[in-house]
Every structure is written in C-alpha cells, then in structure tokens.
Amino acid sequence: MPNIFRKLCLLFCAMSLSWAQPVMAQSSTKSLQEADSLFNQHQYTQALTIYERLLSQKRLYSPQMLLKMAYIQEGLQQYTHSMHYLQLFYSKHPTRSVLRKMEEVGLQQHLSGYEYTDWNFFKTQFYKYYTQILELLLVGAVIAITLLLRNWTRKQPISIEAKGGFLLYLGFLFYFTNFLSLDQQGIIQNSNVPIMTAPSAGAGLVATVSLGHKVDILGEEDIWYRIEWKNQTAYIRKNNLLLLPQPLGAQ
C-alpha cells in the first residue's frame, strides 16, 4: 500500500509539473508581449524592468529583446549594461554590425577594449563551432587508431610517415583541447576601480579606471582576476568585473 501511495504521489507531482510548464511559458510570453508593448509606446524604463526580470529570473530572452535592452540602457547612459546586452546578443548571433556598434559606443565614451578587428570576428565565428570541430577531430583520431591497430594485429608494417603523422595529429588534438580557447572577458562595472600590479590591496597601483572598460581575463587568484590592461598584466577585484558570455560552443 505505501508503494502504491508513493507512486501516486510521484505521478501527481509529474502531472503537476507538466501542467505548470505551459502556464509558466504562457505567463512569460504574456510578460514579454507586455514589455514589447511598453517599448513601442516609448515607456522604456517600464519595459526594461520586465525585460530584466525575464532575463534574470526565467532566463527568457530573444535577440530582439536583448537589442532593445541595450538600446534602453544606452539611452540611460548605462553603457556597462548596454555593452553587456550587446555582448550577450553577440555570443548567440555573432555579426560584424554588433562589433562595429560596440566599437562605436566605446569610441564615443572613451572606453577601451572594444576595438573592432577581423581577427576578433573570426575567433568568435570559429568558437561558435568549436564543439563540432572537436567532435570531428576525435572521430578522425578514432579512425586513425583503428587503422593502425588493424595493421598491427595483421602484422603489416606501419610506415614512419604514418607514425609521424599520427603523432602530429595527436599533438594538434591535445593543443586544440587544452590551449586553444577563447579568452574570457569582463566589463568593469564600478567607478574609480583600482587596477593593481599584484593580487593585493597593498600592491602598486597601475591605474584607477571608470566603469565600462572591457578587459581580457587571464586567470584568477582568490578574490582577484588577473587581467590584461594596456598591454601589461594587472589585477582587479572580482566584484568590480561583470563577466561576459562567450559564443556558443566555446564553453
């Protein structure tokens, strides 16, 4: 009897979840439509409140919603958040126009780290398909190992070129999986942020910077990020940096 009762409870919970999901989806869609209506009526701050709630609480967003949020934040002169939403859009839909937009805003507001280059665009396009490329490389390694094992079991000679080529392939695969990665980046989200020469409040001061600058993150030590600032290695407290999303496939 207890087993039957337990099964009935589990069934009821499962059915409740299946009913709740469409209701939640319907509620989110309704909220998104409400926010879009407010945006079209130029009630930007009210629309932004709903957009931010959908993004933070329900992780619900569309490309159009992110661009609208970036537009509103730029109008409010909140460039850190504007750049963050543009970067989130770019991580899902890498386009040259978004890179140019970020560079334009960066130049207007004297913010560093947003310089547009073809190399940056290539890297994001490449890492968008990083997982698929890695899978193909692994399949190639399996095929090569299978062929080598077949020749070895049949006692067929394996040429030096084949051995060397296989070792080079494994070396490239090791490099690809361990060292070929897209740099994590972040935006400084507070004013008058000290950048230090070492991960310590007593270290030398490199610069005091305002919010909005974008930096490459090289590593982390305790409560500090190791970053690149003006072509030199420096350190910044983690709570002063807003991490940026990376393109799909780069995780």
XYZ file of C-alpha atoms in Angstrom:
251
model
C 0.000 0.000 0.000
C 2.757 2.543 0.845
C 4.421 1.783 -2.504
C 1.192 2.482 -4.355
C 0.727 5.706 -2.411
C 4.284 6.774 -3.230
C 3.763 6.053 -6.924
C 0.522 8.019 -6.937
C 2.310 10.966 -5.303
C 5.084 10.852 -7.876
C 2.556 10.645 -10.692
C 0.646 13.602 -9.279
C 3.857 15.655 -8.986
C 4.842 14.812 -12.556
C 1.414 15.768 -13.856
C 1.509 18.995 -11.825
C 4.861 19.938 -13.360
C 3.628 19.141 -16.859
C 0.605 21.396 -16.285
C 2.681 24.132 -14.663
C 5.211 24.421 -17.512
C 2.704 25.584 -20.159
C 1.235 28.007 -17.610
C 4.704 29.423 -16.831
C 5.536 29.625 -20.538
C 2.230 31.364 -21.184
C 2.911 33.776 -18.314
C 6.403 34.570 -19.640
C 5.092 35.120 -23.154
C 2.432 37.458 -21.808
C 5.067 39.409 -19.844
C 7.279 39.660 -22.928
C 4.363 40.933 -25.008
C 3.580 43.484 -22.294
C 7.182 44.694 -22.268
C 7.258 44.941 -26.067
C 4.057 46.976 -25.978
C 5.568 49.358 -23.418
C 8.703 49.676 -25.535
C 6.652 50.547 -28.626
C 4.880 53.196 -26.546
C 8.309 54.651 -25.601
C 7.809 53.687 -21.951
C 11.352 52.385 -21.877
C 12.093 52.150 -18.164
C 8.901 50.177 -17.503
C 9.712 47.840 -20.382
C 13.278 47.419 -19.127
C 12.051 46.348 -15.688
C 10.057 43.497 -17.216
C 12.843 42.529 -19.621
C 15.375 42.335 -16.775
C 13.027 40.213 -14.671
C 12.523 37.772 -17.544
C 16.263 37.587 -18.152
C 17.401 37.198 -14.540
C 14.602 35.056 -13.104
C 13.447 32.935 -16.025
C 16.437 33.133 -18.395
C 13.984 34.028 -21.134
C 15.121 36.319 -23.903
C 15.058 36.777 -27.643
C 17.608 38.518 -29.881
C 15.200 41.439 -30.323
C 14.727 41.719 -26.571
C 18.495 41.935 -25.956
C 18.884 44.656 -28.576
C 16.011 46.600 -27.032
C 17.588 46.304 -23.589
C 20.915 47.535 -24.965
C 19.139 50.447 -26.668
C 17.347 51.457 -23.448
C 20.482 51.228 -21.329
C 22.440 53.288 -23.843
C 19.715 55.946 -23.678
C 20.037 55.912 -19.885
C 23.827 56.258 -20.314
C 24.331 52.930 -18.579
C 26.989 51.823 -21.024
C 28.250 48.889 -18.958
C 24.843 47.201 -19.080
C 24.306 48.242 -22.697
C 27.571 46.599 -23.724
C 26.703 43.521 -21.650
C 23.433 43.001 -23.501
C 25.114 43.587 -26.851
C 27.762 41.027 -25.923
C 25.082 38.542 -24.869
C 23.392 39.060 -28.230
C 26.735 38.678 -30.000
C 27.527 35.436 -28.155
C 24.426 33.878 -29.733
C 24.451 35.720 -33.068
C 27.996 36.863 -33.986
C 27.710 39.642 -36.570
C 30.067 42.362 -37.748
C 27.408 45.028 -37.244
C 27.264 44.352 -33.486
C 31.059 44.505 -33.206
C 31.043 47.824 -35.033
C 28.256 49.123 -32.779
C 30.230 48.239 -29.650
C 33.334 49.867 -31.103
C 31.321 52.996 -31.952
C 29.947 53.315 -28.419
C 33.375 52.582 -26.967
C 34.981 55.358 -29.009
C 32.238 57.843 -28.134
C 32.557 57.141 -24.407
C 36.367 56.739 -24.458
C 36.146 53.113 -23.369
C 38.936 50.667 -24.116
C 38.626 47.033 -25.170
C 36.001 47.413 -27.885
C 38.262 47.851 -30.895
C 36.820 46.032 -33.907
C 39.102 43.705 -35.848
C 38.510 40.982 -38.410
C 40.521 38.651 -36.167
C 38.035 39.104 -33.306
C 35.181 38.308 -35.653
C 36.979 35.223 -36.973
C 37.663 33.926 -33.459
C 34.034 34.217 -32.388
C 32.842 32.547 -35.580
C 35.393 29.772 -35.084
C 34.459 29.134 -31.466
C 30.796 29.094 -32.306
C 31.559 25.729 -33.964
C 34.292 24.668 -31.527
C 32.382 21.633 -30.221
C 31.553 20.332 -33.697
C 35.169 20.731 -34.848
C 36.414 18.915 -31.742
C 33.998 16.048 -32.389
C 35.287 15.684 -35.962
C 38.879 15.685 -34.731
C 38.066 12.982 -32.171
C 36.346 10.882 -34.830
C 39.444 11.240 -37.007
C 41.644 10.094 -34.109
C 39.453 7.027 -33.531
C 39.600 6.116 -37.223
C 43.386 6.526 -37.288
C 43.846 4.381 -34.173
C 41.552 1.705 -35.618
C 43.555 1.556 -38.855
C 46.868 1.391 -37.004
C 45.612 -1.373 -34.709
C 44.307 -3.321 -37.674
C 47.689 -3.169 -39.389
C 49.441 -4.114 -36.139
C 47.217 -7.156 -35.496
C 47.746 -8.293 -39.097
C 51.487 -7.755 -38.624
C 51.560 -5.352 -41.527
C 54.376 -2.777 -41.493
C 53.486 0.767 -40.499
C 55.493 3.425 -42.284
C 57.477 6.052 -40.407
C 55.429 8.740 -42.176
C 52.180 7.222 -40.862
C 53.541 7.071 -37.308
C 54.856 10.620 -37.506
C 51.606 11.920 -38.996
C 49.581 10.220 -36.260
C 51.773 11.703 -33.521
C 51.450 15.161 -35.057
C 47.683 14.714 -35.222
C 47.537 13.724 -31.556
C 49.722 16.708 -30.679
C 47.396 19.075 -32.515
C 44.370 17.474 -30.864
C 45.982 17.924 -27.437
C 46.758 21.576 -28.221
C 43.237 22.160 -29.549
C 41.521 20.769 -26.446
C 43.835 22.275 -23.812
C 45.296 25.527 -25.088
C 43.162 26.781 -27.951
C 40.453 28.643 -26.073
C 38.591 31.907 -26.383
C 39.648 34.442 -23.766
C 37.137 35.158 -21.018
C 36.321 38.852 -20.904
C 34.647 41.187 -18.450
C 33.391 44.757 -18.176
C 34.373 46.992 -15.280
C 31.066 47.676 -13.522
C 32.021 50.197 -10.820
C 33.517 53.682 -10.753
C 37.028 54.559 -9.566
C 38.219 50.964 -9.687
C 41.892 50.409 -8.769
C 43.924 48.138 -11.009
C 46.924 46.724 -9.154
C 50.301 45.250 -10.053
C 49.678 42.211 -7.813
C 46.681 40.484 -6.159
C 46.871 42.573 -3.009
C 45.391 45.828 -1.769
C 48.913 46.857 -0.777
C 50.408 46.322 -4.227
C 51.383 49.079 -6.610
C 48.634 50.985 -8.396
C 48.571 50.622 -12.168
C 45.568 52.861 -12.796
C 42.226 53.976 -11.413
C 39.571 53.461 -14.068
C 35.893 54.213 -14.548
C 33.144 51.753 -15.388
C 32.569 50.418 -18.893
C 36.052 49.331 -19.976
C 36.349 45.778 -21.306
C 39.343 43.627 -20.369
C 40.670 40.149 -21.117
C 40.778 37.828 -18.102
C 43.968 35.773 -17.966
C 43.279 33.901 -14.733
C 42.165 34.302 -11.139
C 43.672 34.257 -7.672
C 41.363 34.183 -4.673
C 39.248 37.395 -4.866
C 41.242 38.781 -7.796
C 41.175 38.410 -11.558
C 44.429 38.555 -13.471
C 43.750 40.745 -16.497
C 45.474 42.430 -19.395
C 45.445 46.213 -19.113
C 47.250 48.448 -21.608
C 49.415 45.527 -22.793
C 50.517 44.564 -19.279
C 49.399 42.015 -16.710
C 47.471 43.503 -13.800
C 44.901 42.563 -11.161
C 41.367 43.659 -10.337
C 38.937 42.563 -7.618
C 36.313 40.133 -8.872
C 33.391 42.202 -7.604
C 34.440 45.049 -9.893
C 34.107 42.963 -13.039
C 30.981 41.825 -14.882
C 31.764 38.615 -16.749
C 30.736 38.481 -20.376
C 29.161 35.454 -22.045
C 31.171 33.586 -24.623
C 29.984 32.401 -28.047
C 28.132 29.106 -28.207
C 30.484 26.171 -28.407
C 33.271 27.952 -26.562
C 32.258 26.747 -23.132
